[in-house]
Coordinates of C-alpha atoms and ligand atoms in Angstrom, one line a residue:
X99 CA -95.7 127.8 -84.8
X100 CA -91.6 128.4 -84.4
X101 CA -91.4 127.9 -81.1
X102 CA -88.7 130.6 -80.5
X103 CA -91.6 133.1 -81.4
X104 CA -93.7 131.6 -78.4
X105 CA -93.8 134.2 -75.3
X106 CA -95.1 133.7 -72.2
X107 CA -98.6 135.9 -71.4
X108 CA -97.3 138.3 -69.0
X109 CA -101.3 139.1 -68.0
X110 CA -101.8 135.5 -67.0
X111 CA -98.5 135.0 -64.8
X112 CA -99.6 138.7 -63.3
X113 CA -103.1 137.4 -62.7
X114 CA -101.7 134.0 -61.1
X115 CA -99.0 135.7 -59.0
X116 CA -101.6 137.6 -57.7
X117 CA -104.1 134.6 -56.8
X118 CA -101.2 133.5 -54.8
X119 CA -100.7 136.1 -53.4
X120 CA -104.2 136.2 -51.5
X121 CA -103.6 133.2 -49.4
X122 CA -102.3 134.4 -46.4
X123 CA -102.1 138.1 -47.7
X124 CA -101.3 140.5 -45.0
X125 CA -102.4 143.6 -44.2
X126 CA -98.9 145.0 -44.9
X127 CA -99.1 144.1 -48.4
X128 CA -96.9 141.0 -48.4
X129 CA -97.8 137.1 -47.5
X130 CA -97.5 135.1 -44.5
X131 CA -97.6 131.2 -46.1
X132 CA -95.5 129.0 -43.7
X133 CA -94.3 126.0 -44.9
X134 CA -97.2 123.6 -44.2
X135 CA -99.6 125.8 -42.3
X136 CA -103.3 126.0 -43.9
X137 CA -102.4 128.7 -46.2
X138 CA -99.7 126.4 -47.4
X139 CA -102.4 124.2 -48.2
X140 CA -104.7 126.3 -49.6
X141 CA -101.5 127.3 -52.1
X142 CA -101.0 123.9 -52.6
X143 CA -104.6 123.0 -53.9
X144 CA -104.9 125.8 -56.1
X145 CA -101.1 124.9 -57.9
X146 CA -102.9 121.6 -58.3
X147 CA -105.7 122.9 -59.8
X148 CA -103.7 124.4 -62.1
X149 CA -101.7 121.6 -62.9
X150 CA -104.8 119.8 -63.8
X151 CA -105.7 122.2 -66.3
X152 CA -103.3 121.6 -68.3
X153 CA -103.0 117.7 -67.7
X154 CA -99.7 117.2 -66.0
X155 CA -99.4 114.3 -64.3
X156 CA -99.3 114.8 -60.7
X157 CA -96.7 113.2 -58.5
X158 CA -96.7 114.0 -54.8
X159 CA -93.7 112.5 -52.7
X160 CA -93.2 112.0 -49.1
X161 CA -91.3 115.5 -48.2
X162 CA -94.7 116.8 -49.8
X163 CA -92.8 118.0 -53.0
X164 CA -95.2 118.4 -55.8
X165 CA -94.4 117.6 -59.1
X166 CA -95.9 118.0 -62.2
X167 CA -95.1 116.2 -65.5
X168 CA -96.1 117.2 -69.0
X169 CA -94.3 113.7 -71.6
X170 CA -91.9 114.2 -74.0
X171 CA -91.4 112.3 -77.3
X172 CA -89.0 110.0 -75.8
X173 CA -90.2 110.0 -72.0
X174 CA -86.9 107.6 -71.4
X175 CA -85.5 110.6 -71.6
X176 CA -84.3 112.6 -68.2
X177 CA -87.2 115.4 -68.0
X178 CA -86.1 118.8 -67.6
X179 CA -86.9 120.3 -64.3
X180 CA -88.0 124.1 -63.3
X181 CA -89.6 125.6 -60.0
X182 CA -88.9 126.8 -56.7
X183 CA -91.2 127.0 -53.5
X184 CA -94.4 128.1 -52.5
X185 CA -93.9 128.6 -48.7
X186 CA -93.3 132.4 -47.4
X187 CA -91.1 133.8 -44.7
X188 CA -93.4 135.3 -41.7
X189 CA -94.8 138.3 -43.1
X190 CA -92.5 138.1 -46.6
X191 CA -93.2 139.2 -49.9
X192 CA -95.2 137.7 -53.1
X193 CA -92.5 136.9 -55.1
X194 CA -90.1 135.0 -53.3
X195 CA -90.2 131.3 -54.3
X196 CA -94.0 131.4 -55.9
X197 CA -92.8 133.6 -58.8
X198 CA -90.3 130.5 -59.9
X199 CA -92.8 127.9 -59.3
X200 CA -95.8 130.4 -61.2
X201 CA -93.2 131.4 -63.9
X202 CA -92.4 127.6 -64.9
X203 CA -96.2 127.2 -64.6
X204 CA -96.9 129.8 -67.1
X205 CA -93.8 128.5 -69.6
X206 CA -96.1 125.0 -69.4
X207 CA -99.2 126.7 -70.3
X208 CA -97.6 128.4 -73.0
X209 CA -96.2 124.9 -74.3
X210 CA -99.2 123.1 -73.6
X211 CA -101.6 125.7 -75.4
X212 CA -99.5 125.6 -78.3
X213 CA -99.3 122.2 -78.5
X214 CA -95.2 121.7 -78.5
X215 CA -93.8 118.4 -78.4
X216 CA -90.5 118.0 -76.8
X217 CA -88.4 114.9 -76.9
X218 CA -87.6 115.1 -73.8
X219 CA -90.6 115.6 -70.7
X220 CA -90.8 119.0 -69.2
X221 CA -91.6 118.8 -65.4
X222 CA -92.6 121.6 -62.8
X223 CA -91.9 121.3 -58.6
X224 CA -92.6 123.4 -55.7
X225 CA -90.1 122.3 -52.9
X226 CA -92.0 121.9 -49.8
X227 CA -90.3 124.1 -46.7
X228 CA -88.0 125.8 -48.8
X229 CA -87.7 128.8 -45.9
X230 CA -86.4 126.7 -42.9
X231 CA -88.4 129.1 -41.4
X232 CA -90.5 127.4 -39.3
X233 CA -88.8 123.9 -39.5
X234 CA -84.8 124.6 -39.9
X235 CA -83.3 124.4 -41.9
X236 CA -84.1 125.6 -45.1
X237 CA -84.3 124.1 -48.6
X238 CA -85.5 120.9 -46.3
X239 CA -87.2 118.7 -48.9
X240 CA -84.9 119.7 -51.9
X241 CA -82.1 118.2 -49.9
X242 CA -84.1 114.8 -48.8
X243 CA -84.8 114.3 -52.0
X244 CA -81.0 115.1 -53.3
X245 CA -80.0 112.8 -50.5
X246 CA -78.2 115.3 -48.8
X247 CA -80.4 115.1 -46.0
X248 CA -82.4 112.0 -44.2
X249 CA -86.0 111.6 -44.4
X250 CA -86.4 110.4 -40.9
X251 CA -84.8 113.6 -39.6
X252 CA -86.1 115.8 -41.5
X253 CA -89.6 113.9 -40.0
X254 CA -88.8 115.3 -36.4
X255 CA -87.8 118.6 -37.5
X256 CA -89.9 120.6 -34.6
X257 CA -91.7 124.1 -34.9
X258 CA -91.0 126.6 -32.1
X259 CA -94.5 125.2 -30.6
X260 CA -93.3 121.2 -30.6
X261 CA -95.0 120.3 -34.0
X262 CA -93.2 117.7 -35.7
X263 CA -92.3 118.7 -40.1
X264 CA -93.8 114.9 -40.5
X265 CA -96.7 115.6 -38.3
X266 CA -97.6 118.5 -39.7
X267 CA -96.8 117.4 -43.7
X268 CA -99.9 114.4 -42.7
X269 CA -101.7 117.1 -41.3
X270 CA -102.4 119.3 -43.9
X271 CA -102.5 116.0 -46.4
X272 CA -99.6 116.2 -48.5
X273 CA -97.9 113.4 -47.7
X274 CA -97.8 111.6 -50.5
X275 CA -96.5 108.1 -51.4
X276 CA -93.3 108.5 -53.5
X277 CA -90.4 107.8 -52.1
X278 CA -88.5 111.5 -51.9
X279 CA -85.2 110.2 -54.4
X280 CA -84.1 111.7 -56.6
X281 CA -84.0 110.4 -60.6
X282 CA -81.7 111.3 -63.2
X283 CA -82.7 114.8 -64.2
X284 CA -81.5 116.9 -67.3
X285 CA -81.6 120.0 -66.5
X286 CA -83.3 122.2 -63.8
X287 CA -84.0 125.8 -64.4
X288 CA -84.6 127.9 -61.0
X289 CA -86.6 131.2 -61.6
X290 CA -86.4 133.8 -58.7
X291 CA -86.5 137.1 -57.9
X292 CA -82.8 138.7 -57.0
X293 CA -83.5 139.7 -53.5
X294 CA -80.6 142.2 -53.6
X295 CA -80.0 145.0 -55.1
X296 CA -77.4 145.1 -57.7
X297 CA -79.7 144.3 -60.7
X298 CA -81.3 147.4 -60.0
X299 CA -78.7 149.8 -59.6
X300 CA -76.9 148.5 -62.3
X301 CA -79.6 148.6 -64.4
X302 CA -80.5 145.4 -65.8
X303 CA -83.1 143.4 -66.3
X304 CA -82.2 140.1 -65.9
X305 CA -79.2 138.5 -63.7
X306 CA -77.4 135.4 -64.3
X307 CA -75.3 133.9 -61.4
X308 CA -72.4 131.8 -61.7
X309 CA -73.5 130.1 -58.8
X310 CA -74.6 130.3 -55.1
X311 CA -72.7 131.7 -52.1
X312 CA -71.4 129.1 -49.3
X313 CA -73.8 129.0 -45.9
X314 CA -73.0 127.9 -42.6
X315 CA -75.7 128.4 -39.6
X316 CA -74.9 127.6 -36.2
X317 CA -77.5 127.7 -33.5
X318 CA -75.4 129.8 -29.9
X319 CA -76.7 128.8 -26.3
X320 CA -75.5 131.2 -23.6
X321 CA -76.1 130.1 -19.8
X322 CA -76.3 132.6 -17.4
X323 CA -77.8 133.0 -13.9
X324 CA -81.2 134.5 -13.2
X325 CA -81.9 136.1 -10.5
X326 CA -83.9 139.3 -9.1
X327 CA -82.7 142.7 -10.7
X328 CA -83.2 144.6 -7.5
X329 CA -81.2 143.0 -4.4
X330 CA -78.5 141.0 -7.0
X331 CA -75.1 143.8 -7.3
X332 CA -74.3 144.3 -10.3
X333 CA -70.4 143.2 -9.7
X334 CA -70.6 139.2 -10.1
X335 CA -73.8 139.0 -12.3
X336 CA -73.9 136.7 -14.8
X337 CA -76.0 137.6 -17.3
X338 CA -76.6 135.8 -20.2
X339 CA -77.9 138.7 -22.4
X340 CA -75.0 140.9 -22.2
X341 CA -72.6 138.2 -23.2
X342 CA -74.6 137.4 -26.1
X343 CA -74.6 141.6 -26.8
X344 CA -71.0 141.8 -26.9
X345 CA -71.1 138.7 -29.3
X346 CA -73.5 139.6 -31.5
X347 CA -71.2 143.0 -32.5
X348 CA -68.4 140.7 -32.9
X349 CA -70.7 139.0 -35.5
X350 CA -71.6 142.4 -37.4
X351 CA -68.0 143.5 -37.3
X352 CA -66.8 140.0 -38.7
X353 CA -66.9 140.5 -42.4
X354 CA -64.7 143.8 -42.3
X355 CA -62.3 142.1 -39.8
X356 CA -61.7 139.5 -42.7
X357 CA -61.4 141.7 -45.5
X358 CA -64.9 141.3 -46.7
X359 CA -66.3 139.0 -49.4
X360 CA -68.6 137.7 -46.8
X361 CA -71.8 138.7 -45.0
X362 CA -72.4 137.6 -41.4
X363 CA -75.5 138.5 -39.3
X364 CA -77.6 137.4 -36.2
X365 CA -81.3 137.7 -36.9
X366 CA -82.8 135.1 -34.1
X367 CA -82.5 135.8 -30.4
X368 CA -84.5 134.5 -27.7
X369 CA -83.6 135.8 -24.2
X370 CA -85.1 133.6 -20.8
X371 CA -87.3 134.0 -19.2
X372 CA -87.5 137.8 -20.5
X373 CA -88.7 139.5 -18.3
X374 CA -87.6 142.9 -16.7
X375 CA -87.1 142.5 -13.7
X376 CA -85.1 139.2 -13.9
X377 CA -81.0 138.9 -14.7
X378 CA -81.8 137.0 -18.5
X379 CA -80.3 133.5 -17.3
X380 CA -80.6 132.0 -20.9
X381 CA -80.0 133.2 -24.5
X382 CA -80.1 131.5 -27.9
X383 CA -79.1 133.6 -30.7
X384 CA -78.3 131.9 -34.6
X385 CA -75.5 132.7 -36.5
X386 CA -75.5 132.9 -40.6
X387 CA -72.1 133.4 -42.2
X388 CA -72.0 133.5 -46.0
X389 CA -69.5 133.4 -48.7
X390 CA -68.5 132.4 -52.1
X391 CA -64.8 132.0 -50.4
X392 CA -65.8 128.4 -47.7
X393 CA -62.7 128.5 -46.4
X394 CA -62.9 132.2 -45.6
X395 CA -66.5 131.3 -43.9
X396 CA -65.0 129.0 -41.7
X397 CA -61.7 130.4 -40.9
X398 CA -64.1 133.6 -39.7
X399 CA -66.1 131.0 -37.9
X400 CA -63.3 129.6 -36.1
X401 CA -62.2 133.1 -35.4
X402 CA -65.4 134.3 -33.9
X403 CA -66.0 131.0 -31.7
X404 CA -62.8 132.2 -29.9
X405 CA -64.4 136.0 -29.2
X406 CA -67.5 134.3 -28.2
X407 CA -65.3 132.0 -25.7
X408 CA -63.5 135.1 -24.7
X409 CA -66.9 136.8 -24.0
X410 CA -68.0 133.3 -22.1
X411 CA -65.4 133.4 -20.0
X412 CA -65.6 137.2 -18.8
X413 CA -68.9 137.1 -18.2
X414 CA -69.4 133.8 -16.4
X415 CA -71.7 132.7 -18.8
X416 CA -70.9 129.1 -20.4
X417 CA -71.3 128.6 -23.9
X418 CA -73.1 126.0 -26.3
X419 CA -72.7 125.9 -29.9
X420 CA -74.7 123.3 -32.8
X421 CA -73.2 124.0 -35.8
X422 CA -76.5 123.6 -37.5
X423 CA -76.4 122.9 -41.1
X424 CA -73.6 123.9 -43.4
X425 CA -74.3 123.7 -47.9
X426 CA -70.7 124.8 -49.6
X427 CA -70.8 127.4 -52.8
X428 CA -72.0 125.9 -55.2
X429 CA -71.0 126.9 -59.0
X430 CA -73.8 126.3 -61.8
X431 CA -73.9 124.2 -65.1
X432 CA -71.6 126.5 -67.4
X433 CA -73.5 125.3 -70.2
X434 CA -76.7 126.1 -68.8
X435 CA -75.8 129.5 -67.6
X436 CA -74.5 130.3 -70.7
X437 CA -77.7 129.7 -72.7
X438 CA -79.7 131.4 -70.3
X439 CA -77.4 134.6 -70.7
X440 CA -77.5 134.3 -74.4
X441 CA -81.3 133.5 -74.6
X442 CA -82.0 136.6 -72.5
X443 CA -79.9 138.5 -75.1
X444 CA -81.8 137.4 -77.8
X445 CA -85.3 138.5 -76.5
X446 CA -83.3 141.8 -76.0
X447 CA -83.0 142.0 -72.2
X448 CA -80.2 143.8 -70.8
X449 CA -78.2 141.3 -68.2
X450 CA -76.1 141.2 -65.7
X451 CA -73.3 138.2 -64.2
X452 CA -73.3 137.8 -60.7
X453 CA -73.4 135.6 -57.7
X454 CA -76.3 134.7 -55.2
X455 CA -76.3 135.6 -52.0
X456 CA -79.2 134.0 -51.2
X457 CA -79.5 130.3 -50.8
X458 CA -82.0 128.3 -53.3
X459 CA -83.1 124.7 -53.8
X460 CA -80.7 125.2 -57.0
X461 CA -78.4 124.8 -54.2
X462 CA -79.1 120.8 -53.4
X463 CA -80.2 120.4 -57.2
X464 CA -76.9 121.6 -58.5
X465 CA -75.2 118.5 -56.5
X466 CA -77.0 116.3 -58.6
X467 CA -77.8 117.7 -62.0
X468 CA -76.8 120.5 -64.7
X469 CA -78.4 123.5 -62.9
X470 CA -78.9 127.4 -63.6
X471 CA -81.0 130.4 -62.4
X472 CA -82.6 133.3 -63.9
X473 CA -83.1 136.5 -61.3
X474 CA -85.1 139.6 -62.2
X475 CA -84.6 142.7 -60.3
X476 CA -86.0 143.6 -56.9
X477 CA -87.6 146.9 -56.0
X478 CA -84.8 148.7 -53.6
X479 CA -83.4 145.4 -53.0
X480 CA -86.0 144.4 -50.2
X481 CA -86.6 140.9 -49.9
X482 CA -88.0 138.5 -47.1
X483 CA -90.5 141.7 -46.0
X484 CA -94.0 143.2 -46.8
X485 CA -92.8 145.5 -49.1
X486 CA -90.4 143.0 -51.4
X487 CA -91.6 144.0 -55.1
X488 CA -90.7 143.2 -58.8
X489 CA -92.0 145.2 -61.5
X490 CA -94.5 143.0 -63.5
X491 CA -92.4 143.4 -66.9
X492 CA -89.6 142.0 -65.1
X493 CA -91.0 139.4 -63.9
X494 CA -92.2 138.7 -67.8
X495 CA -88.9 138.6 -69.3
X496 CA -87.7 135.7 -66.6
X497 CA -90.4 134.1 -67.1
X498 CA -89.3 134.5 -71.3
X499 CA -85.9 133.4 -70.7
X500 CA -87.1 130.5 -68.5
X501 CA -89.6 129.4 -71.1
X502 CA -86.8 129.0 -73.5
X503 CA -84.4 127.4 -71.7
X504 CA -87.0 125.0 -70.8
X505 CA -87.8 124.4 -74.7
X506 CA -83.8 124.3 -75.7
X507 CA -83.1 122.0 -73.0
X508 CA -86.1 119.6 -73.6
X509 CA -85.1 119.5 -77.3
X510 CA -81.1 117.6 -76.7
X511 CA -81.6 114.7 -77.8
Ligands
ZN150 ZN1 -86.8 131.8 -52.3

């Protein structure tokens, strides 16, 4: 068979999607698979399982990255690379991260079944703790294995109950034996759902970004002084939770104050000890502020820092700030992104150039290796939720495009 008349059986990645999507399935029609809880796990096995069946070899590192390899002709070769993760927000959606990792299993079904030999290896990954949900930050393993990041730290990574990422990784048994280093890689291919909205109000089927938006997180402590609601005045309070009020709208109105072309938001708080009839004498809120412009990111930074200092003062509530984790925009392989535009226009999908908002493990990968993603369109735009939904025909023609970049790239010589 030509392989440029192989497709990808839209059934099967339906049917797969939807296997996934029963481990930790919520009641609110979304999935709740934190990175290396049981239903992690349970993911985990079956996507081995899978593997099996179609006789990759297995390799499991020590982040608990799971790769599967399928030789080439010439396994000397750099392999090309596809996937994404297979960990969920708290109550997210079914397509986030497993539809990259089930779409690049699907294009190696497809290759396998019709017996294709590339000269170069074709591998899959899921990239353990993608989210940074539970352990912060996100795209964890992707960056120890880039070597952005340090193994040892990433270890001792704590959940919001004390467990250690390293602890827990043994726990659920995937710590595996392979160093987490990366090797010279040809090309990696990143399959994900848009998680926005422009795709569908523009029409399109599949979008092709340029590249990935700068993100900088920093993690606000704001000391107060508790005390008893009743007897304390209200003249002289110091009260933690009304500082970090006035911050957090400074946060919101950021983007406009700087003309735009970024988004900023606050979507952690914890106020202590939280309870009503106590002055809040602690808060911690987090900070995201993300732009294709760094410089623009930061300069806002900067510029907020001195409200929030402002705010600090006035109130009588002292201030601590961890700048958390910072990845710079990050501009894709042009040749890459260029085939995957022109492939989609071959298989006759409408598409669409843009930018992602959204960080991706194509975000470390990128550093180190010709890199490009595919997005298909998301239902209303709603992402990182219950509801988050792709039409299954979409999510067929990214998994077309992907299959084919994967063949093209695996045949360079
Ligand atoms: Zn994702």
């Amino acid at each position: 068979m030509d392989p440029r008349n192989l497709r990808i059986k839209g059934e099967r990645l339906k049917n797969s999607l939807e296997e996934m999507a029963k481990i930790g399935g919520t009641p609110g029609g979304g999935v709740q698979r934190l990175a290396l809880s049981d239903e992690d796990r349970r993911a985990r096995d079956l996507f081995l399982s899978w593997l099996r069946e179609i006789d990759l070899e297995i390799m499991i590192d020590e982040m608990g990255n799971i790769f599967g390899k399928r030789a080439g002709k010439n396994n000397n070769l750099p392999p090309v690379l596809s996937g994404s993760h297979i960990d969920s927000q708290p109550k997210g959606g079914r397509f986030d991260g497993i539809l990259g990792v089930m779409g690049a299993l699907e294009g190696l079904r497809v290759i396998h079944e019709n017996r294709i030999e590339t000269p170069r290896p074709v591998m899959i990954v899921d990239w353990t703790n993608e989210e940074g949900t539970r352990f912060s930050p996100a795209m964890l393993s992707s960056g120890v294995w880039t070597g952005k990041l340090e193994r040892d730290w990433a270890y001792g990574r704590m959940d919001i109950q004390g467990k250690k990422f390293g602890e827990e990784l043994e726990r659920i048994g995937y710590r595996g034996k392979q160093p987490a280093k990366r090797w010279p890689i040809h090309a990696y291919y990143e399959l994900h759902i848009e998680q926005g909205p422009i795709l569908e109000k523009k029409g399109k089927i599949i979008g092709i970004p340029k590249g990935i938006n700068g993100l900088y997180w920093y993690d606000v402590y704001v000391e107060g002084k508790a005390n008893q609601v009743g007897p304390t005045p209200m003249e002289g309070r110091s009260d933690a939770l009304c500082a970090a009020a006035e911050m957090i709208l400074k946060v919101n109105k950021l983007p406009a104050k700087m003309g735009e072309n970024m988004v900023a938001t606050v979507g952690e708080i914890h106020n202590f000890p939280n309870s009503r009839n106590i002055i809040p004498g602690q808060v911690h809120f987090t900070v995201d502020i993300r732009s294709w412009d760094d410089d623009l990111a930061i300069r806002a930074w900067k510029d907020v820092e001195k409200d929030f200092e402002r705010i600090a003062k006035k109130r009588g509530c002292p201030l601590r700030i961890d700048k958390t984790w910072s990845v710079p925009h990050v501009t894709f392989a042009e040749k890459l992104v260029k085939r995957a535009a022109e492939i989609a226009k071959n298989l006759g999908y409408s598409r669409h150039p843009m930018v992602s908002g959204a960080g991706h493990d194509a975000s470390y990968v990128s550093q180190i290796a010709p890199t490009a993603m595919i997005f298909v369109p998301s239902i209303d735009g709603r992402s990182h939720v219950e509801v988050e939904d792709t039409k299954w025909e979409d999510c067929e023609a990214g998994g077309n495009v992907l299959l084919h970049c994967l063949l093209q790239s695996a045949s360079e010589e």
